[in-house]
Amino acid sequence: MTTSTSPGASSSRGERTPLVSAVVRFAGDSGDGMQLTGSQFAHEVAWAGNDLATLPTFPAEIRAPAGTLYGVSSFQIQFGSVRVLTPGDRLDALVAMNPAALKVHLGDLEPGGLLIVNRNAFDQRNLARAGYRDNPLEDPALAERYRLHAIEVSRLTHEAVAGLGLGHKDAERCKNFFCLGLVSWVYGRPIEPTIEWLQRRFAREPALLEANRRALLAGHAFAETAEIFGEAYRVEPAVLPPGTYRRISGNQALALGLVTAAVRAGRPLLYGSYPITPASDILHEMARHRNFGVRPFQAEDEIAAMGAAIGAAFGGAIGVCGTSGPGLALKAEGLGLAVMAELPVVVIDVQRGGPSTGLPTRTEQADLLQALYGRNSEAPLIVLAPATPGECFQMAYEAVRLALKYMVPAILLSDGYLANGSEPWRIPDPEELPPIEVQQPPAAAAGRFAPYARDERTLARPWAVPGMPGLEHRIGGLEKEHISGNVSYDPDNHDLMVRLREEKVRRAAAEIPPLEVQGEDAGQLLVVGWGSTYGAIRVAVERVRARGRAVSAVHLRYLNPLPPDLGPLLGRFRRVLVPEINRGQLRRVLRAEFGCDAVGFHRVRGMPLAVGEIEQAIEALLDGEAGA
Amino acid sequence: MSTAATPAASGGLSKKDFASDQEVRWCPGCGDYAILSAVQRVLPELGIPREKIVFISGIGCSSRFPYYMNTYGFHTIHGRAPAIATGLKLANPELTVFVVTGDGDGLSIGGNHLMHVLRRNVDLTILLFNNRIYGLTKGQYSPTSEQGKVTKSTPYGSIDRPLDPVRVALGAGASFVARTIDRNLPHLQETLRRAVAHRGTSFVEIYQNCNIYNDGAFAPLTDKETREAAVVELVHGRPLVFGRPGERRALRLRGLVPEVVPYAEGSTSGAEGGGADGGLWVHDEHDRRLALLLAELEPPAMPVPMGVLLDLEAPEFIAAHMEQERRVTQTQGPGDLERLLRGPETWTVRES
């Protein structure tokens, strides 16, 4: 399907075909460096001023056996001159470094899409490992269906780095940069940022620096001169709000949000964590920032991490821990203690596929009910969820702010997609963030200090911490007497305290900004989402609306308490659709809270929802309505 | 502990200043009363302001302790007190923190946290009340109950082998390990003083009688007729001597094997006399290997060692943590938020 053009024509920028957006996926063995390749390509794309969204997917195995289907690692990116909200459903281009990568990913490539493969990797051994009886590159159907370029990537890479004295293995490892150079040329993305990156990365290893640089340039030159690419593209810079930008992943943004909250609150921050995929990177990031008053604590287990955060909060610091679903289960008892003791701790749950160990490296949204209700007895707390990788920053900050203001634990629900996905992020001015208020206790108590006397407005109790003279008091997991905080078994007191703890969380709803509705704020169909499905839902709704059909959408970032204007909004629509990467958890909540007969759309594949499937669900519902 | 005495702030405090206004609700005759009293007596001597003292406990009879102390206190959840205390010390290293736990709380449900707090050597004093029974749940056997224990949950006798708190602590790398008993108030108070003075995790096992579910568990160690022969009190630099007047005995090491020899008052060698081989076992609380051998002494063949088994100077976790924070801040400068948010690579989008 390759369109042939005259040699050299495509090398001139002016004759590149303009694209609004493109979806590219790099796929190869775990050892092929696909995450790095994709990440560097994203870097180039950002540098060129495009908007972008990325989706890295990698096996749970650290060094899966070479050539296997389960050892395939991939990195997908959508970039464009328009607002890009998802990493894309279908691929415009696929780079497959071996037969296994081709087998796993070919199905996602659009017919007629660009397919680049490393022909040298298609030997008998790799074909057998991938379960190919015959070499798929020799099947004419492949080249008919796709714009296939079977390139001797390994051989050309070895030639490019020859003479540098590299061993075979080191030379072979440069082939990802050959492909990066190639794809960079095809889409007209600048390779200068990658060269700068190589110079920093290999500052002390000049041979490796030169080898990777040569491989990159060789790939770039190959695409330009070898006359095999009939087309070359350009993607104009996106129109983004003015400001200084960087590319950021959800986990990075989360860590920065926490550090910013600590600085703004003027308190040390204990980050307690037991390593767990996909949350470990937050611990790694936090551990670097000792000079911001971050006190990282790699605990002996999930329970100890929770305990240390509670102890820190009791001691007047900001207590935070990060984990994933199985870890949140282990923190349930500790969270109950924090609810009872009314201490401000923040727990980050980077959700992954489950139950049990589940799909550690894949995304899911199925911990919502665990976050809301997964503790013994009545144990309400604040639950928040960021919608994009960049938004992890302000929601982490918000979690700390609300926890301190209301003296209540907060759970922040991120997920594997947000954690590892990245997007351009406009760097905020910390001074523009809302201030962090702390519930200061009285200077000294006249008579006995009352640790459970509450602020009239927020119902928060004072944060009197050890070291403050005259305010010595005891708290604990036993039920507290209203105001005095003494142990109490009184039936009416217990009923009162259960209600007070609930009411306190309910009052935090005053902090929630008004909902922003995409489309009309009344009508046939409202799509309600939460968390990382934001982009896919938004684009799907945009597309359906562009076809002239009436559909609106709203996205929830506050899951407990719910936004005060949500109930009335739901009431103004005939139907409500809730797409989720679970079996209908938010839908249950909406039914329970508002008696809203919402319809669900559920795909629990360890992958973000695709725009197309949400579109279909919307259309089907609208068609059904029309027919009814 | 590391907190310096502030005479002005602590001046004039007495035992009753450390008693809270809460009614103590342990069973009449419980050994916990004696421990509470000993702690309330020792605290005024330390010169630490009340607001800088914190008692953290888990769950169990012993863990009600913080409610009765007029200091800061936190009655937490089962087994997790060491983790919570670690977080508290990281938040404010200047506090003097006690962890009050029991044989179930500390060694069963919370065994993991106990092991790790000892390994890290966090500056805390851990008081583990060992009554060898589950009291608050009304009388099931505990991980320190002797094998064959008949309880409600083991009507035909328990099958598991018990573990010894002191050996667990030594195995976890504790820097201070002591054993004392509720019925010997002077010994209990002196052990507490030593524990608080130590920098790092001080682990104190306190034999404590549960007069409801396991009465007399330590009777041989406290009864007038038997106690002198059953207990060897550890004194640094002194031979390990025990037994009633006229029947005094000492311990001697034959290689790694301890043996009991007659003892003549004032002697530093066995009565059987002299030579390198015949020297008595002289207690050295700074020697971890000897502490391990001491911990192996078990009745009835051997007396039970009471006192400080080990007191070592060792790097302390919180101080090391703070030192790292100081060092990083010194080399990198105080955190610059604007620079942090910008990261390594930025680009600018201008008004179009």
XYZ file of N, CA, C and O in Angstrom, chain A residues 43 46 200 240-247 256 259-260 263 268 270 289-292 294-301 303-304 307-308 310-312 314-315 317 333-334 337 341 343 393 424-425 427-428 430 448 464-469 471-478 480 486-487 489, chain B residues 20-22 25 50-52 54 56 64 66-78 80 83-88 90-93 95 112-114 116-117 119-120 317 321-322 324-325 328-329 332-338 340-352:
552
model
N 9.455 12.541 24.303
C 10.236 13.717 24.637
C 10.410 14.611 23.403
O 10.237 15.835 23.458
N 7.081 16.236 22.554
C 6.776 17.348 23.459
C 7.603 18.574 23.075
O 7.124 19.699 23.052
N 23.891 13.423 28.219
C 23.817 13.420 29.687
C 23.909 11.994 30.230
O 24.629 11.702 31.174
N -1.755 25.047 22.996
C -1.959 24.801 24.424
C -2.001 26.149 25.132
O -1.464 27.134 24.627
N -2.629 26.204 26.299
C -2.616 27.469 27.045
C -1.175 27.906 27.287
O -0.296 27.062 27.513
N -0.917 29.213 27.210
C 0.462 29.678 27.382
C 1.021 29.292 28.748
O 0.273 29.172 29.716
N 2.314 29.087 28.802
C 2.954 28.738 30.067
C 4.191 27.918 29.819
O 4.536 27.614 28.669
N 4.870 27.583 30.890
C 6.035 26.716 30.799
C 5.572 25.287 31.059
O 4.856 25.033 32.022
N 5.988 24.391 30.180
C 5.529 23.009 30.247
C 6.672 22.036 30.489
O 7.831 22.311 30.162
N 6.321 20.888 31.039
C 7.224 19.745 31.047
C 6.358 18.512 30.811
O 5.127 18.586 30.903
N 7.004 17.418 30.500
C 6.255 16.170 30.387
C 6.299 15.495 31.750
O 7.338 15.481 32.412
N 5.301 15.161 43.356
C 5.520 16.608 43.414
C 4.379 17.306 44.155
O 4.605 18.284 44.884
N 5.093 16.839 47.862
C 6.197 17.689 48.322
C 5.713 19.134 48.435
O 5.988 19.832 49.426
N 4.963 19.578 47.434
C 4.452 20.949 47.456
C 3.545 21.168 48.666
O 3.627 22.208 49.335
N 5.690 21.564 51.750
C 6.342 22.876 51.797
C 5.323 23.949 52.180
O 5.576 24.793 53.044
N 7.108 18.619 58.181
C 7.760 17.478 57.540
C 6.706 16.502 57.020
O 5.575 16.472 57.521
N 6.124 12.452 56.218
C 6.614 11.078 56.228
C 5.928 10.328 55.108
O 4.702 10.303 55.036
N 13.915 13.601 47.824
C 13.679 14.985 48.217
C 13.824 15.239 49.721
O 12.998 15.901 50.342
N 14.897 14.714 50.263
C 15.151 14.890 51.686
C 15.266 16.362 52.069
O 14.924 16.760 53.176
N 15.780 17.183 51.168
C 15.992 18.599 51.485
C 14.692 19.409 51.470
O 14.701 20.602 51.735
N 13.554 18.740 51.184
C 12.259 19.403 51.298
C 11.532 18.970 52.577
O 10.343 19.217 52.738
N 11.076 15.832 53.349
C 10.436 14.529 53.142
C 11.209 13.480 53.933
O 12.434 13.400 53.828
N 10.499 12.732 54.746
C 11.138 11.648 55.501
C 10.623 10.325 54.962
O 9.569 9.850 55.354
N 11.366 9.741 54.025
C 10.913 8.487 53.424
C 11.135 7.330 54.392
O 12.128 7.299 55.121
N 10.208 6.408 54.403
C 10.334 5.253 55.299
C 9.899 4.013 54.535
O 8.714 3.815 54.283
N 10.877 3.200 54.126
C 10.530 1.918 53.500
C 10.241 0.934 54.620
O 11.135 0.444 55.293
N 8.964 0.687 54.824
C 8.533 -0.095 55.976
C 8.709 -1.586 55.737
O 8.928 -2.027 54.618
N 8.574 -2.366 56.813
C 8.715 -3.821 56.707
C 7.506 -4.455 56.028
O 7.589 -5.564 55.527
N 6.375 -3.774 56.032
C 5.208 -4.289 55.318
C 4.200 -3.154 55.150
O 4.415 -2.036 55.612
N 1.336 -2.789 56.433
C 0.693 -2.390 57.689
C 1.592 -1.410 58.445
O 1.133 -0.415 59.007
N 2.888 -1.691 58.438
C 3.830 -0.809 59.123
C 3.919 0.544 58.431
O 4.064 1.583 59.083
N 1.013 2.318 59.646
C 1.232 2.665 61.048
C 2.165 3.854 61.192
O 1.909 4.773 61.977
N 3.232 3.849 60.418
C 4.192 4.953 60.509
C 3.544 6.265 60.088
O 3.803 7.316 60.679
N 0.394 7.012 60.402
C -0.494 7.398 61.513
C 0.337 7.996 62.654
O -0.025 9.029 63.227
N 1.450 7.350 62.959
C 2.320 7.858 64.027
C 2.839 9.249 63.700
O 2.892 10.126 64.567
N 3.186 9.452 62.429
C 3.682 10.764 62.012
C 2.593 11.816 62.152
O 2.841 12.932 62.623
N 0.052 11.722 64.177
C -0.128 11.945 65.618
C 0.952 12.893 66.129
O 0.720 13.691 67.033
N 2.135 12.818 65.519
C 3.264 13.644 65.939
C 3.332 15.005 65.254
O 4.299 15.737 65.452
N 3.324 15.677 61.883
C 3.837 15.723 60.520
C 2.718 15.289 59.576
O 1.667 14.840 60.004
N -7.277 -1.797 58.494
C -7.411 -1.641 59.939
C -6.782 -0.330 60.401
O -7.323 0.368 61.263
N -5.643 -0.004 59.811
C -4.980 1.254 60.155
C -5.832 2.454 59.777
O -5.912 3.439 60.511
N -8.353 3.038 62.328
C -7.786 3.733 63.491
C -7.680 5.229 63.225
O -8.003 6.058 64.082
N -9.331 7.929 65.475
C -8.465 8.893 66.156
C -8.553 10.267 65.506
O -8.027 11.236 66.031
N -7.194 11.485 62.651
C -5.851 11.961 62.301
C -5.741 12.122 60.794
O -6.313 11.339 60.030
N -0.987 15.870 40.344
C -0.327 16.885 41.171
C -1.339 17.588 42.071
O -1.236 17.561 43.293
N 1.929 16.488 28.548
C 2.519 17.792 28.818
C 1.813 18.392 30.031
O 0.597 18.253 30.178
N 2.579 19.033 30.875
C 2.023 19.551 32.122
C 2.468 20.993 32.285
O 3.667 21.285 32.251
N 3.484 23.905 34.224
C 4.049 23.980 35.567
C 3.309 25.042 36.368
O 3.226 26.194 35.952
N 2.735 24.637 37.501
C 1.914 25.585 38.259
C 2.768 26.501 39.127
O 3.915 26.193 39.441
N 3.153 27.529 42.697
C 2.664 27.001 43.979
C 1.880 28.038 44.781
O 0.986 27.681 45.543
N -8.706 20.794 81.916
C -8.299 19.630 81.140
C -8.544 19.884 79.659
O -9.609 20.353 79.268
N -3.543 18.722 68.397
C -2.609 18.907 69.511
C -1.615 17.762 69.470
O -2.023 16.599 69.478
N -0.342 18.079 69.375
C 0.629 17.011 69.165
C 1.637 16.957 70.312
O 1.897 17.971 70.969
N 2.184 15.773 70.555
C 3.176 15.625 71.617
C 4.270 16.675 71.491
O 4.714 16.983 70.381
N 4.648 17.223 72.619
C 5.604 18.317 72.636
C 4.927 19.621 73.029
O 5.589 20.544 73.503
N 3.579 19.699 72.834
C 2.864 20.912 73.223
C 2.518 20.812 74.709
O 1.756 19.935 75.111
N 3.067 21.733 75.520
C 2.822 21.623 76.962
C 1.378 21.949 77.313
O 0.743 22.784 76.676
N -1.254 20.229 76.933
C -2.305 19.609 76.119
C -2.195 18.078 76.125
O -2.764 17.396 75.264
N -1.468 17.540 77.113
C -1.289 16.093 77.167
C -2.664 15.417 77.178
O -3.569 15.830 77.902
N -2.803 14.418 76.333
C -4.065 13.689 76.270
C -3.811 12.315 75.674
O -2.735 12.058 75.130
N -4.796 11.454 75.806
C -4.685 10.106 75.285
C -5.774 9.881 74.246
O -6.933 10.249 74.479
N -5.393 9.290 73.133
C -6.397 8.892 72.163
C -6.201 7.420 71.842
O -5.252 6.799 72.330
N -7.070 6.882 71.016
C -6.910 5.472 70.679
C -8.066 4.951 69.863
O -8.947 5.709 69.453
N -8.046 3.644 69.641
C -9.046 3.017 68.790
C -10.370 2.743 69.485
O -11.348 2.409 68.823
N -10.398 2.858 70.804
C -11.678 2.671 71.505
C -12.562 3.893 71.264
O -12.062 4.994 71.051
N -14.615 7.142 71.562
C -14.304 8.340 72.339
C -15.570 8.991 72.846
O -16.574 9.028 72.125
N -12.453 10.818 76.302
C -12.268 9.653 77.173
C -12.934 8.423 76.556
O -13.856 8.542 75.755
N -12.456 7.250 76.967
C -13.081 6.021 76.486
C -14.536 6.007 76.932
O -14.844 6.329 78.083
N -18.348 3.786 76.500
C -19.184 2.696 75.982
C -20.655 3.109 75.949
O -21.534 2.298 75.746
N -3.038 9.781 85.305
C -4.143 10.483 84.644
C -5.388 10.425 85.530
O -5.401 9.750 86.556
N -6.440 11.136 85.092
C -7.666 11.141 85.896
C -8.545 9.925 85.605
O -9.668 9.845 86.079
N -8.053 8.984 84.835
C -8.876 7.822 84.492
C -8.741 6.714 85.535
O -7.640 6.435 86.021
N -8.501 0.156 85.260
C -9.510 -0.907 85.152
C -8.926 -2.293 84.954
O -9.529 -3.141 84.303
N 6.706 16.545 80.880
C 5.618 15.595 80.645
C 5.149 15.596 79.196
O 4.810 14.566 78.636
N 5.143 16.797 78.584
C 4.604 16.880 77.215
C 5.521 16.225 76.184
O 5.119 16.037 75.041
N 6.741 15.898 76.618
C 7.644 15.255 75.651
C 7.665 13.742 75.815
O 8.479 13.058 75.187
N 5.665 10.146 75.511
C 4.518 9.535 74.834
C 4.521 8.030 75.085
O 5.565 7.378 74.974
N 2.861 4.615 73.647
C 2.135 4.032 72.515
C 1.913 2.557 72.831
O 2.856 1.868 73.242
N -3.727 -1.055 77.714
C -4.548 0.011 78.299
C -3.676 1.035 79.033
O -4.143 2.071 79.478
N -1.467 3.413 78.407
C -1.384 4.862 78.136
C -2.519 5.661 78.767
O -2.331 6.824 79.141
N -3.714 5.041 78.877
C -4.851 5.796 79.435
C -4.598 6.237 80.877
O -5.230 7.155 81.368
N -3.690 5.553 81.540
C -3.482 5.839 82.969
C -2.287 6.746 83.216
O -1.971 7.056 84.357
N -1.630 7.140 82.144
C -0.457 8.014 82.271
C -0.833 9.438 81.859
O -1.399 9.638 80.789
N -0.498 10.401 82.701
C -0.805 11.789 82.359
C 0.301 12.380 81.469
O 0.959 13.354 81.814
N 0.490 11.732 80.343
C 1.439 12.195 79.323
C 0.655 12.134 78.008
O -0.548 11.883 78.029
N 1.311 12.342 76.887
C 0.647 12.021 75.627
C 0.574 10.502 75.498
O 1.485 9.781 75.977
N -0.486 10.019 74.899
C -0.617 8.566 74.775
C -1.485 8.188 73.595
O -2.335 8.957 73.154
N -1.240 6.993 73.055
C -1.990 6.530 71.892
C -2.152 5.015 72.011
O -1.181 4.263 71.966
N -3.390 4.610 72.221
C -3.769 3.196 72.318
C -4.155 2.771 70.898
O -5.202 3.162 70.407
N -3.308 2.058 70.222
C -3.491 1.872 68.774
C -4.138 0.528 68.449
O -5.118 0.147 69.083
N -3.622 -0.177 67.485
C -4.233 -1.428 67.052
C -3.262 -2.580 67.270
O -2.077 -2.393 67.491
N -3.803 -3.765 67.148
C -3.110 -4.952 67.630
C -1.773 -5.203 66.921
O -1.736 -5.475 65.722
N 0.729 -3.214 66.218
C 1.342 -2.219 65.344
C 2.042 -1.081 66.081
O 2.546 -0.157 65.431
N 5.470 0.216 64.849
C 5.447 0.965 63.583
C 4.938 2.383 63.823
O 5.485 3.351 63.279
N 3.906 2.504 64.612
C 3.333 3.827 64.889
C 4.332 4.677 65.678
O 4.523 5.864 65.402
N 5.013 4.044 66.619
C 6.020 4.767 67.401
C 7.182 5.215 66.514
O 7.734 6.308 66.704
N 7.536 4.395 65.540
C 8.614 4.768 64.618
C 8.219 6.008 63.815
O 9.007 6.950 63.660
N 6.984 6.021 63.317
C 6.493 7.185 62.577
C 6.468 8.422 63.448
O 6.831 9.526 63.010
N 6.055 8.245 64.690
C 6.010 9.379 65.624
C 7.402 9.954 65.866
O 7.604 11.177 65.846
N 9.936 9.729 63.894
C 10.407 10.378 62.667
C 9.795 11.768 62.522
O 10.424 12.679 62.001
N 8.557 11.919 63.012
C 7.911 13.229 62.947
C 8.563 14.181 63.937
O 8.762 15.357 63.648
N 8.888 13.686 65.119
C 9.481 14.530 66.153
C 10.513 13.743 66.953
O 10.199 13.090 67.943
N 11.776 13.817 66.532
C 12.833 13.017 67.165
C 13.087 13.378 68.631
O 13.749 12.625 69.337
N 11.047 13.491 71.086
C 10.146 12.890 72.070
C 10.781 11.668 72.729
O 11.608 10.983 72.132
N 6.333 -9.183 63.488
C 7.143 -8.608 62.414
C 7.626 -7.197 62.764
O 8.778 -6.851 62.548
N 6.714 -6.397 63.306
C 7.094 -5.015 63.615
C 8.126 -4.965 64.740
O 9.037 -4.145 64.729
N 7.976 -5.883 65.703
C 8.931 -5.924 66.812
C 10.335 -6.230 66.288
O 11.312 -5.549 66.623
N 11.532 -5.692 63.366
C 12.121 -4.621 62.549
C 12.456 -3.366 63.342
O 13.405 -2.665 63.027
N 11.687 -3.081 64.381
C 12.030 -1.904 65.185
C 13.343 -2.173 65.931
O 14.183 -1.284 66.090
N 15.765 -4.251 64.880
C 16.813 -4.242 63.862
C 17.233 -2.812 63.526
O 18.412 -2.505 63.395
N 16.238 -1.908 63.428
C 16.561 -0.523 63.064
C 17.186 0.229 64.232
O 17.833 1.240 64.041
N 18.533 4.713 64.589
C 17.835 4.946 63.319
C 17.401 6.400 63.115
O 17.646 6.988 62.061
N 18.674 9.036 60.345
C 17.716 9.600 59.400
C 17.865 11.128 59.342
O 17.906 11.727 58.264
N 17.932 11.741 60.519
C 18.039 13.200 60.591
C 19.389 13.674 60.063
O 19.493 14.718 59.426
N 21.088 12.204 57.741
C 21.009 12.138 56.279
C 20.266 13.358 55.723
O 20.689 13.955 54.732
N 19.179 13.721 56.385
C 18.409 14.896 55.954
C 19.289 16.148 55.999
O 19.284 16.968 55.085
N 22.037 15.913 53.157
C 21.493 16.166 51.814
C 21.152 17.652 51.675
O 21.420 18.271 50.634
N 20.589 18.226 52.720
C 20.219 19.644 52.667
C 21.460 20.509 52.546
O 21.465 21.535 51.857
N 22.824 19.852 48.819
C 21.942 20.287 47.723
C 21.291 21.637 48.000
O 20.633 22.183 47.126
N 21.421 22.124 49.211
C 20.743 23.361 49.585
C 19.311 23.068 49.964
O 18.786 22.000 49.639
N 18.658 24.003 50.637
C 17.259 23.789 51.011
C 16.410 23.604 49.750
O 16.749 24.162 48.707
N 15.372 22.812 49.869
C 14.539 22.496 48.711
C 14.033 23.736 47.988
O 13.500 24.646 48.608
N 14.207 23.755 46.673
C 13.750 24.869 45.844
C 12.555 24.357 45.046
O 12.717 23.629 44.067
N 11.359 24.735 45.499
C 10.138 24.166 44.933
C 10.004 24.495 43.447
O 9.640 23.641 42.644
N 10.293 25.721 43.105
C 10.128 26.122 41.713
C 11.003 25.267 40.793
O 10.566 24.789 39.750
N 12.195 22.299 41.484
C 11.714 20.916 41.513
C 10.561 20.720 40.530
O 10.517 19.743 39.792
N 9.630 21.673 40.523
C 8.463 21.528 39.657
C 8.854 21.630 38.182
O 8.263 20.981 37.336
N 9.858 22.425 37.888
C 10.284 22.570 36.497
C 10.937 21.305 35.954
O 10.759 20.966 34.791
N 11.662 20.598 36.803
C 12.289 19.355 36.352
C 13.399 19.631 35.362
O 13.792 20.779 35.140
N 13.907 18.570 34.719
C 15.077 18.743 33.865
C 14.777 19.388 32.508
O 15.631 20.045 31.932
N 13.574 19.185 31.967
C 13.295 19.639 30.599
C 11.991 20.421 30.566
O 10.962 19.902 30.957
N 12.034 21.625 30.068
C 10.793 22.383 29.931
C 10.726 23.006 28.544
O 11.727 23.086 27.837
N 9.539 23.430 28.146
C 9.377 24.242 26.949
C 8.271 25.254 27.209
O 7.474 25.074 28.121
N 8.290 26.294 26.438
C 7.367 27.391 26.694
C 6.376 27.538 25.554
O 6.742 27.467 24.388
N 5.128 27.664 25.926
C 4.084 27.964 24.937
C 3.698 29.422 25.140
O 3.327 29.817 26.251
N 3.829 30.215 24.081
C 3.522 31.647 24.196
C 2.121 31.929 23.679
O 1.523 31.133 22.979
N 1.644 33.101 24.063
C 0.351 33.565 23.543
C 0.427 33.579 22.027
O 1.387 34.077 21.456
N -0.581 33.008 21.371
C -0.500 33.035 19.914
C -1.508 34.037 19.367
O -2.373 34.494 20.056
